[in-house]
Amino acid sequence: GGSAMAAVRDVEIDPEGTFKYILVRLQCPGGGEQRDIVRGTKAAEFHNHIFEKVNPEMEKLGYECKCLGGGKIEHNSKDKKIRVFGLSTGYGKADHSVTVEILKKEYTDYEITWSDDKK
């Protein structure tokens, strides 16, 4: 139970550039422990491509996944800045403030901001 969920990384995003991201809630079947993770990559043309990759991985570990929404991430590793913005047509807008809190756990020395801007 708990140990497998701890092995799942909070954040997996590309090291540089602007790309789509989703906020995903993991839950143990039948309730109990849950946590939110951030996944984003330039390789995904659409938000559901990210979810279609994450979902089977998490199901293998025994979690149910739910996409809480999406947006875009602009990752500037040189200046150590991350900007979270935009929305997903299919999943709606993620709560970017939640995303920022998760990103701060991983990127402790970054300036991380969010807005509802489309671009």
Coordinates of C-alpha atoms in Angstrom, one line a residue:
G1 CA 0.0 0.0 0.0
G2 CA 1.8 3.1 1.3
S3 CA 5.3 2.1 0.1
A4 CA 4.3 1.7 -3.5
M5 CA 2.6 5.1 -3.6
A6 CA 5.7 6.6 -2.0
A7 CA 7.7 5.3 -5.0
V8 CA 5.6 7.3 -7.4
R9 CA 7.3 10.6 -8.1
D10 CA 5.3 13.7 -7.4
V11 CA 6.5 15.4 -10.6
E12 CA 7.6 14.2 -14.0
I13 CA 8.0 17.0 -16.4
D14 CA 10.4 17.9 -19.3
P15 CA 13.5 19.7 -18.1
E16 CA 13.0 22.6 -20.6
G17 CA 10.4 24.3 -22.8
T18 CA 6.7 24.8 -22.9
F19 CA 4.4 21.8 -22.9
K20 CA 1.1 20.4 -21.8
Y21 CA 0.6 19.0 -18.3
I22 CA -2.1 17.2 -16.3
L23 CA -2.8 17.0 -12.6
V24 CA -3.7 13.4 -11.7
R25 CA -5.2 12.1 -8.5
L26 CA -4.1 8.6 -7.4
Q27 CA -6.3 6.6 -5.1
C28 CA -6.1 3.2 -3.5
P29 CA -9.2 1.3 -4.6
G30 CA -12.0 1.5 -2.0
G31 CA -10.8 4.9 -0.7
G32 CA -8.0 5.4 1.8
E33 CA -4.8 7.0 0.7
Q34 CA -4.7 9.4 -2.1
R35 CA -2.3 12.0 -3.6
D36 CA -2.0 14.2 -6.6
I37 CA 0.9 14.1 -9.1
V38 CA 2.0 16.3 -12.0
R39 CA 2.9 15.0 -15.4
G40 CA 3.9 17.0 -18.4
T41 CA 5.9 16.5 -21.6
K42 CA 6.4 18.0 -25.1
A43 CA 6.0 14.6 -26.5
A44 CA 2.2 14.8 -25.8
E45 CA 0.3 16.6 -28.6
F46 CA -2.9 16.4 -26.5
H47 CA -3.5 16.2 -22.7
N48 CA -5.1 12.7 -23.0
H49 CA -1.9 11.3 -24.4
I50 CA -0.2 12.0 -21.1
F51 CA -3.1 10.4 -19.2
E52 CA -3.1 7.4 -21.5
K53 CA 0.6 6.8 -20.5
V54 CA 0.2 7.5 -16.8
N55 CA -3.0 5.5 -16.2
P56 CA -1.7 2.0 -17.1
E57 CA 1.5 2.6 -15.1
M58 CA -0.5 3.5 -12.0
E59 CA -3.0 0.7 -12.5
K60 CA -0.1 -1.8 -12.5
L61 CA 0.9 -0.4 -9.1
G62 CA -2.7 -0.9 -7.9
Y63 CA -4.0 2.7 -8.0
E64 CA -7.0 4.2 -9.6
C65 CA -6.3 7.4 -11.5
K66 CA -8.4 10.4 -12.1
C67 CA -7.4 13.4 -14.2
L68 CA -8.2 16.6 -12.3
G69 CA -7.6 18.9 -15.2
G70 CA -4.7 20.2 -17.2
G71 CA -2.9 23.2 -18.6
K72 CA 0.6 24.2 -19.7
I73 CA 3.9 24.4 -18.0
E74 CA 6.7 26.7 -19.2
H75 CA 10.0 25.4 -17.7
N76 CA 13.0 27.7 -17.8
S77 CA 15.8 25.7 -16.2
K78 CA 18.4 28.3 -16.9
D79 CA 16.6 31.0 -14.9
K80 CA 15.1 28.4 -12.5
K81 CA 11.5 29.5 -13.3
I82 CA 8.4 27.6 -13.9
R83 CA 5.1 29.2 -15.1
V84 CA 1.8 27.2 -14.9
F85 CA -1.0 28.5 -17.1
G86 CA -3.7 27.6 -19.7
L87 CA -6.2 24.8 -19.6
S88 CA -7.1 21.4 -21.2
T89 CA -10.0 21.3 -23.6
G90 CA -10.8 17.8 -22.7
Y91 CA -10.2 17.7 -19.0
G92 CA -10.8 21.4 -18.1
K93 CA -8.4 23.6 -16.1
A94 CA -6.4 22.0 -13.3
D95 CA -6.2 23.9 -10.1
H96 CA -2.8 25.5 -10.9
S97 CA -2.3 26.6 -7.3
V98 CA -2.3 22.9 -6.3
T99 CA 0.1 22.1 -9.2
V100 CA 2.5 24.9 -8.0
E101 CA 2.5 23.4 -4.4
I102 CA 3.5 20.0 -5.9
L103 CA 6.1 21.5 -8.1
K104 CA 7.7 23.4 -5.2
K105 CA 8.4 20.0 -3.5
E106 CA 10.5 19.0 -6.4
Y107 CA 11.9 22.3 -7.5
T108 CA 12.7 23.8 -4.2
D109 CA 15.0 26.6 -5.5
Y110 CA 12.8 27.7 -8.3
E111 CA 10.5 30.7 -8.7
I112 CA 7.1 29.1 -9.5
T113 CA 4.1 31.1 -10.6
W114 CA 0.7 30.4 -12.1
S115 CA -2.0 32.4 -13.9
D116 CA -5.2 31.7 -15.9
D117 CA -3.7 33.2 -19.0
K118 CA -4.2 31.2 -22.2
K119 CA -0.6 31.8 -23.4

